[in-house]
Amino acid sequence: MPTSTRSQIVASIVIFLGVAYLFAFDAPFIATVIFAVLCVVWSAWAFISIFRGSDELQSASIRYALAVASGIGVPLSLAFVMLMIATPGIQGVITSIAAFSKSGLSPAATGFALGVTFSLIMLCAVFAISQSVWWASKR
Amino acid sequence: MFELGMKNNIRVLRAERRWTQADLAKELGVSRNSVNAIENGKYDPSLPLAFKIARLFEQTVEEIFEDEG
């Protein structure tokens, strides 16, 4: 697995932990803005590196993973969120998470945030797995 | 994704010059992983890279890459 893949996985974990922190604690508004800016900068760098990277094998692996993540990861994420919504007792869980959180979000907003977060986790997982499989096939 | 690429004699040409994969990668401006995948026929290089390889070894693309079609 190349360094770029590892750095993307680390970045995804950091972003997830950052979102979890902002969600769980009453973070100042400026912290949220700084975190959002960092996420945008990271995304821009990742996007540019796909097309400007000197190594075409690496670029090909990223393009492949993006194609799989968008073609398979998106329907999988939607199915996962739909299953979450249909799970009995999920509203109680979301209400307790909202009560635990110090961010002051309503249960509806908490449910939305959790849905988006789990979708992103699913997309990142599909991206990382497909890219790892691609590299393994090229050895 | 899993289909085999074109056959090529890059490994032989490289060995004749006593270059390592890392040496060749440096000359071509790509990673050693790329050189390894191309040598093993796991990845077909782009046309610009194929021509770069051909120029480096002072041969034509057809002499280096074998069309199995």
PDB file of C-alpha atoms in Angstrom:
ATOM      1  CA  MET A   1       0.000   0.000   0.000  1.00  0.00           C
ATOM      2  CA  PRO A   2       1.567   3.330  -1.049  1.00  0.00           C
ATOM      3  CA  THR A   3       2.151   6.271   1.287  1.00  0.00           C
ATOM      4  CA  SER A   4      -0.696   8.214  -0.334  1.00  0.00           C
ATOM      5  CA  THR A   5      -3.196   5.495   0.584  1.00  0.00           C
ATOM      6  CA  ARG A   6      -1.957   5.351   4.147  1.00  0.00           C
ATOM      7  CA  SER A   7      -2.110   9.140   4.467  1.00  0.00           C
ATOM      8  CA  GLN A   8      -5.682   9.126   3.121  1.00  0.00           C
ATOM      9  CA  ILE A   9      -6.709   6.518   5.686  1.00  0.00           C
ATOM     10  CA  VAL A  10      -5.023   8.486   8.488  1.00  0.00           C
ATOM     11  CA  ALA A  11      -6.701  11.692   7.262  1.00  0.00           C
ATOM     12  CA  SER A  12     -10.096   9.970   7.207  1.00  0.00           C
ATOM     13  CA  ILE A  13      -9.621   8.752  10.792  1.00  0.00           C
ATOM     14  CA  VAL A  14      -8.490  12.224  11.929  1.00  0.00           C
ATOM     15  CA  ILE A  15     -11.485  13.849  10.225  1.00  0.00           C
ATOM     16  CA  PHE A  16     -13.820  11.302  11.819  1.00  0.00           C
ATOM     17  CA  LEU A  17     -12.324  11.892  15.287  1.00  0.00           C
ATOM     18  CA  GLY A  18     -12.542  15.657  14.748  1.00  0.00           C
ATOM     19  CA  VAL A  19     -16.203  15.448  13.796  1.00  0.00           C
ATOM     20  CA  ALA A  20     -16.860  13.179  16.783  1.00  0.00           C
ATOM     21  CA  TYR A  21     -15.126  15.678  19.103  1.00  0.00           C
ATOM     22  CA  LEU A  22     -17.017  18.662  17.683  1.00  0.00           C
ATOM     23  CA  PHE A  23     -20.226  16.685  17.989  1.00  0.00           C
ATOM     24  CA  ALA A  24     -19.700  15.360  21.497  1.00  0.00           C
ATOM     25  CA  PHE A  25     -18.398  18.551  23.099  1.00  0.00           C
ATOM     26  CA  ASP A  26     -19.449  22.138  23.031  1.00  0.00           C
ATOM     27  CA  ALA A  27     -16.581  23.253  20.800  1.00  0.00           C
ATOM     28  CA  PRO A  28     -16.166  26.971  20.065  1.00  0.00           C
ATOM     29  CA  PHE A  29     -17.459  28.141  16.694  1.00  0.00           C
ATOM     30  CA  ILE A  30     -13.973  29.110  15.536  1.00  0.00           C
ATOM     31  CA  ALA A  31     -12.784  25.504  16.128  1.00  0.00           C
ATOM     32  CA  THR A  32     -15.550  24.223  13.870  1.00  0.00           C
ATOM     33  CA  VAL A  33     -14.623  26.753  11.168  1.00  0.00           C
ATOM     34  CA  ILE A  34     -10.908  25.879  11.374  1.00  0.00           C
ATOM     35  CA  PHE A  35     -11.705  22.170  11.187  1.00  0.00           C
ATOM     36  CA  ALA A  36     -13.976  22.711   8.167  1.00  0.00           C
ATOM     37  CA  VAL A  37     -11.251  24.729   6.399  1.00  0.00           C
ATOM     38  CA  LEU A  38      -8.692  21.980   7.094  1.00  0.00           C
ATOM     39  CA  CYS A  39     -11.068  19.382   5.638  1.00  0.00           C
ATOM     40  CA  VAL A  40     -11.519  21.470   2.471  1.00  0.00           C
ATOM     41  CA  VAL A  41      -7.748  21.991   2.132  1.00  0.00           C
ATOM     42  CA  TRP A  42      -7.135  18.270   2.559  1.00  0.00           C
ATOM     43  CA  SER A  43      -9.801  17.429  -0.059  1.00  0.00           C
ATOM     44  CA  ALA A  44      -8.313  19.918  -2.525  1.00  0.00           C
ATOM     45  CA  TRP A  45      -4.816  18.506  -2.014  1.00  0.00           C
ATOM     46  CA  ALA A  46      -6.073  14.932  -2.449  1.00  0.00           C
ATOM     47  CA  PHE A  47      -7.956  15.890  -5.628  1.00  0.00           C
ATOM     48  CA  ILE A  48      -4.962  17.702  -7.144  1.00  0.00           C
ATOM     49  CA  SER A  49      -2.590  14.863  -6.245  1.00  0.00           C
ATOM     50  CA  ILE A  50      -4.725  12.454  -8.273  1.00  0.00           C
ATOM     51  CA  PHE A  51      -4.003  14.310 -11.482  1.00  0.00           C
ATOM     52  CA  ARG A  52      -0.642  15.913 -10.789  1.00  0.00           C
ATOM     53  CA  GLY A  53       1.087  12.976  -9.130  1.00  0.00           C
ATOM     54  CA  SER A  54       4.269  11.995 -10.957  1.00  0.00           C
ATOM     55  CA  ASP A  55       3.523   8.306 -10.649  1.00  0.00           C
ATOM     56  CA  GLU A  56       0.840   7.119 -13.042  1.00  0.00           C
ATOM     57  CA  LEU A  57       0.362   3.779 -11.273  1.00  0.00           C
ATOM     58  CA  GLN A  58      -0.537   5.636  -8.099  1.00  0.00           C
ATOM     59  CA  SER A  59      -2.916   7.928  -9.968  1.00  0.00           C
ATOM     60  CA  ALA A  60      -4.534   4.916 -11.622  1.00  0.00           C
ATOM     61  CA  SER A  61      -5.093   3.269  -8.243  1.00  0.00           C
ATOM     62  CA  ILE A  62      -6.770   6.401  -6.869  1.00  0.00           C
ATOM     63  CA  ARG A  63      -8.992   6.745  -9.949  1.00  0.00           C
ATOM     64  CA  TYR A  64      -9.990   3.087  -9.617  1.00  0.00           C
ATOM     65  CA  ALA A  65     -10.787   3.480  -5.908  1.00  0.00           C
ATOM     66  CA  LEU A  66     -12.814   6.642  -6.597  1.00  0.00           C
ATOM     67  CA  ALA A  67     -14.798   4.802  -9.273  1.00  0.00           C
ATOM     68  CA  VAL A  68     -15.528   1.878  -6.933  1.00  0.00           C
ATOM     69  CA  ALA A  69     -16.322   4.176  -4.005  1.00  0.00           C
ATOM     70  CA  SER A  70     -18.795   6.161  -6.111  1.00  0.00           C
ATOM     71  CA  GLY A  71     -20.250   3.159  -7.947  1.00  0.00           C
ATOM     72  CA  ILE A  72     -20.497   0.686  -5.071  1.00  0.00           C
ATOM     73  CA  GLY A  73     -19.827   2.755  -1.947  1.00  0.00           C
ATOM     74  CA  VAL A  74     -22.690   5.214  -2.491  1.00  0.00           C
ATOM     75  CA  PRO A  75     -25.450   2.555  -2.878  1.00  0.00           C
ATOM     76  CA  LEU A  76     -23.923   0.627   0.049  1.00  0.00           C
ATOM     77  CA  SER A  77     -23.942   3.757   2.208  1.00  0.00           C
ATOM     78  CA  LEU A  78     -27.546   4.516   1.299  1.00  0.00           C
ATOM     79  CA  ALA A  79     -28.575   0.927   2.072  1.00  0.00           C
ATOM     80  CA  PHE A  80     -26.726   1.099   5.392  1.00  0.00           C
ATOM     81  CA  VAL A  81     -28.432   4.349   6.410  1.00  0.00           C
ATOM     82  CA  MET A  82     -31.852   3.018   5.293  1.00  0.00           C
ATOM     83  CA  LEU A  83     -31.260  -0.083   7.432  1.00  0.00           C
ATOM     84  CA  MET A  84     -30.280   2.118  10.364  1.00  0.00           C
ATOM     85  CA  ILE A  85     -33.472   4.128   9.998  1.00  0.00           C
ATOM     86  CA  ALA A  86     -35.569   0.938   9.815  1.00  0.00           C
ATOM     87  CA  THR A  87     -33.896  -0.660  12.843  1.00  0.00           C
ATOM     88  CA  PRO A  88     -36.372  -0.897  15.749  1.00  0.00           C
ATOM     89  CA  GLY A  89     -35.411   1.261  18.711  1.00  0.00           C
ATOM     90  CA  ILE A  90     -32.946   3.405  16.773  1.00  0.00           C
ATOM     91  CA  GLN A  91     -34.806   6.594  17.712  1.00  0.00           C
ATOM     92  CA  GLY A  92     -34.237   5.849  21.384  1.00  0.00           C
ATOM     93  CA  VAL A  93     -30.520   5.390  20.741  1.00  0.00           C
ATOM     94  CA  ILE A  94     -30.313   8.678  18.816  1.00  0.00           C
ATOM     95  CA  THR A  95     -32.210  10.511  21.549  1.00  0.00           C
ATOM     96  CA  SER A  96     -29.781   9.180  24.179  1.00  0.00           C
ATOM     97  CA  ILE A  97     -26.788  10.175  22.044  1.00  0.00           C
ATOM     98  CA  ALA A  98     -28.284  13.652  21.620  1.00  0.00           C
ATOM     99  CA  ALA A  99     -28.794  13.882  25.393  1.00  0.00           C
ATOM    100  CA  PHE A 100     -25.179  12.743  25.995  1.00  0.00           C
ATOM    101  CA  SER A 101     -23.766  15.229  23.489  1.00  0.00           C
ATOM    102  CA  LYS A 102     -22.842  18.648  24.841  1.00  0.00           C
ATOM    103  CA  SER A 103     -23.173  20.296  21.443  1.00  0.00           C
ATOM    104  CA  GLY A 104     -26.852  21.039  22.025  1.00  0.00           C
ATOM    105  CA  LEU A 105     -28.065  19.386  18.819  1.00  0.00           C
ATOM    106  CA  SER A 106     -31.671  18.217  18.656  1.00  0.00           C
ATOM    107  CA  PRO A 107     -32.367  14.462  18.226  1.00  0.00           C
ATOM    108  CA  ALA A 108     -33.337  15.129  14.574  1.00  0.00           C
ATOM    109  CA  ALA A 109     -30.082  16.954  13.892  1.00  0.00           C
ATOM    110  CA  THR A 110     -28.169  14.253  15.746  1.00  0.00           C
ATOM    111  CA  GLY A 111     -29.780  11.570  13.585  1.00  0.00           C
ATOM    112  CA  PHE A 112     -28.886  13.499  10.441  1.00  0.00           C
ATOM    113  CA  ALA A 113     -25.287  13.982  11.599  1.00  0.00           C
ATOM    114  CA  LEU A 114     -24.952  10.296  12.453  1.00  0.00           C
ATOM    115  CA  GLY A 115     -26.382   9.290   9.057  1.00  0.00           C
ATOM    116  CA  VAL A 116     -23.926  11.517   7.193  1.00  0.00           C
ATOM    117  CA  THR A 117     -21.021  10.341   9.355  1.00  0.00           C
ATOM    118  CA  PHE A 118     -21.781   6.645   8.839  1.00  0.00           C
ATOM    119  CA  SER A 119     -22.194   7.217   5.078  1.00  0.00           C
ATOM    120  CA  LEU A 120     -18.766   8.838   4.954  1.00  0.00           C
ATOM    121  CA  ILE A 121     -17.227   6.033   7.002  1.00  0.00           C
ATOM    122  CA  MET A 122     -18.695   3.502   4.560  1.00  0.00           C
ATOM    123  CA  LEU A 123     -17.374   5.452   1.550  1.00  0.00           C
ATOM    124  CA  CYS A 124     -13.905   5.762   3.090  1.00  0.00           C
ATOM    125  CA  ALA A 125     -13.869   2.042   3.917  1.00  0.00           C
ATOM    126  CA  VAL A 126     -14.855   1.070   0.363  1.00  0.00           C
ATOM    127  CA  PHE A 127     -12.234   3.474  -1.019  1.00  0.00           C
ATOM    128  CA  ALA A 128      -9.456   2.056   1.180  1.00  0.00           C
ATOM    129  CA  ILE A 129     -10.395  -1.589   0.576  1.00  0.00           C
ATOM    130  CA  SER A 130     -10.732  -1.203  -3.204  1.00  0.00           C
ATOM    131  CA  GLN A 131      -7.408   0.622  -3.440  1.00  0.00           C
ATOM    132  CA  SER A 132      -5.677  -2.037  -1.325  1.00  0.00           C
ATOM    133  CA  VAL A 133      -7.131  -4.810  -3.507  1.00  0.00           C
ATOM    134  CA  TRP A 134      -6.003  -2.929  -6.637  1.00  0.00           C
ATOM    135  CA  TRP A 135      -2.437  -2.670  -5.336  1.00  0.00           C
ATOM    136  CA  ALA A 136      -2.433  -6.315  -4.301  1.00  0.00           C
ATOM    137  CA  SER A 137      -3.463  -7.268  -7.842  1.00  0.00           C
ATOM    138  CA  LYS A 138      -0.484  -5.354  -9.278  1.00  0.00           C
ATOM    139  CA  ARG A 139       2.182  -7.072  -7.215  1.00  0.00           C
TER     140      ARG A 139
ATOM    141  CA  MET B   1      -8.357  -4.691 -13.265  1.00  0.00           C
ATOM    142  CA  PHE B   2      -7.028  -8.231 -12.956  1.00  0.00           C
ATOM    143  CA  GLU B   3      -6.280  -8.860 -16.660  1.00  0.00           C
ATOM    144  CA  LEU B   4      -2.662  -9.444 -17.603  1.00  0.00           C
ATOM    145  CA  GLY B   5      -0.911  -6.627 -19.397  1.00  0.00           C
ATOM    146  CA  MET B   6       1.238  -6.758 -22.525  1.00  0.00           C
ATOM    147  CA  LYS B   7       4.440  -8.751 -22.499  1.00  0.00           C
ATOM    148  CA  ASN B   8       7.627  -6.747 -22.524  1.00  0.00           C
ATOM    149  CA  ASN B   9      11.383  -7.223 -22.232  1.00  0.00           C
ATOM    150  CA  ILE B  10      12.104  -4.341 -19.889  1.00  0.00           C
ATOM    151  CA  ARG B  11      13.550  -6.685 -17.259  1.00  0.00           C
ATOM    152  CA  VAL B  12      16.107  -8.008 -19.782  1.00  0.00           C
ATOM    153  CA  LEU B  13      17.010  -4.541 -21.048  1.00  0.00           C
ATOM    154  CA  ARG B  14      17.397  -3.304 -17.499  1.00  0.00           C
ATOM    155  CA  ALA B  15      19.565  -6.276 -16.524  1.00  0.00           C
ATOM    156  CA  GLU B  16      21.827  -5.677 -19.539  1.00  0.00           C
ATOM    157  CA  ARG B  17      22.543  -2.213 -18.200  1.00  0.00           C
ATOM    158  CA  ARG B  18      22.921  -3.530 -14.636  1.00  0.00           C
ATOM    159  CA  TRP B  19      20.226  -1.186 -13.405  1.00  0.00           C
ATOM    160  CA  THR B  20      18.051  -1.893 -10.423  1.00  0.00           C
ATOM    161  CA  GLN B  21      14.323  -1.263 -10.555  1.00  0.00           C
ATOM    162  CA  ALA B  22      14.955   1.801  -8.408  1.00  0.00           C
ATOM    163  CA  ASP B  23      17.521   3.109 -10.959  1.00  0.00           C
ATOM    164  CA  LEU B  24      15.071   2.677 -13.804  1.00  0.00           C
ATOM    165  CA  ALA B  25      12.260   4.248 -11.771  1.00  0.00           C
ATOM    166  CA  LYS B  26      14.471   7.266 -11.128  1.00  0.00           C
ATOM    167  CA  GLU B  27      15.318   7.613 -14.825  1.00  0.00           C
ATOM    168  CA  LEU B  28      11.636   7.407 -15.773  1.00  0.00           C
ATOM    169  CA  GLY B  29      10.379   9.598 -12.929  1.00  0.00           C
ATOM    170  CA  VAL B  30       8.002   6.976 -11.582  1.00  0.00           C
ATOM    171  CA  SER B  31       7.904   4.808  -8.457  1.00  0.00           C
ATOM    172  CA  ARG B  32       9.676   1.450  -8.143  1.00  0.00           C
ATOM    173  CA  ASN B  33       6.207  -0.089  -7.721  1.00  0.00           C
ATOM    174  CA  SER B  34       5.339   1.138 -11.213  1.00  0.00           C
ATOM    175  CA  VAL B  35       8.476  -0.392 -12.734  1.00  0.00           C
ATOM    176  CA  ASN B  36       7.796  -3.690 -10.967  1.00  0.00           C
ATOM    177  CA  ALA B  37       4.157  -3.809 -12.129  1.00  0.00           C
ATOM    178  CA  ILE B  38       5.121  -2.973 -15.725  1.00  0.00           C
ATOM    179  CA  GLU B  39       7.944  -5.551 -15.814  1.00  0.00           C
ATOM    180  CA  ASN B  40       5.615  -8.257 -14.520  1.00  0.00           C
ATOM    181  CA  GLY B  41       2.958  -7.387 -17.091  1.00  0.00           C
ATOM    182  CA  LYS B  42       0.520  -6.374 -14.364  1.00  0.00           C
ATOM    183  CA  TYR B  43       0.168  -2.834 -15.619  1.00  0.00           C
ATOM    184  CA  ASP B  44       0.338  -1.355 -19.109  1.00  0.00           C
ATOM    185  CA  PRO B  45       2.060   2.031 -19.091  1.00  0.00           C
ATOM    186  CA  SER B  46       0.498   5.063 -20.738  1.00  0.00           C
ATOM    187  CA  LEU B  47       1.703   5.978 -24.230  1.00  0.00           C
ATOM    188  CA  PRO B  48       3.909   8.841 -22.971  1.00  0.00           C
ATOM    189  CA  LEU B  49       5.582   6.513 -20.458  1.00  0.00           C
ATOM    190  CA  ALA B  50       5.961   3.741 -23.063  1.00  0.00           C
ATOM    191  CA  PHE B  51       7.723   6.176 -25.399  1.00  0.00           C
ATOM    192  CA  LYS B  52       9.887   7.401 -22.542  1.00  0.00           C
ATOM    193  CA  ILE B  53      10.925   3.798 -21.832  1.00  0.00           C
ATOM    194  CA  ALA B  54      11.635   3.230 -25.532  1.00  0.00           C
ATOM    195  CA  ARG B  55      13.776   6.365 -25.766  1.00  0.00           C
ATOM    196  CA  LEU B  56      15.683   5.435 -22.624  1.00  0.00           C
ATOM    197  CA  PHE B  57      16.580   2.011 -24.018  1.00  0.00           C
ATOM    198  CA  GLU B  58      17.093   3.435 -27.558  1.00  0.00           C
ATOM    199  CA  GLN B  59      14.556   1.063 -29.065  1.00  0.00           C
ATOM    200  CA  THR B  60      11.100   1.372 -30.563  1.00  0.00           C
ATOM    201  CA  VAL B  61       7.953   0.774 -28.526  1.00  0.00           C
ATOM    202  CA  GLU B  62       7.180  -2.298 -30.661  1.00  0.00           C
ATOM    203  CA  GLU B  63      10.587  -3.789 -29.878  1.00  0.00           C
ATOM    204  CA  ILE B  64       9.973  -3.502 -26.151  1.00  0.00           C
ATOM    205  CA  PHE B  65       6.257  -4.263 -25.895  1.00  0.00           C
ATOM    206  CA  GLU B  66       4.766  -7.338 -27.520  1.00  0.00           C
ATOM    207  CA  ASP B  67       1.186  -7.132 -28.770  1.00  0.00           C
ATOM    208  CA  GLU B  68      -0.560 -10.413 -27.959  1.00  0.00           C
ATOM    209  CA  GLY B  69      -3.725  -9.484 -29.860  1.00  0.00           C
TER     210      GLY B  69
END
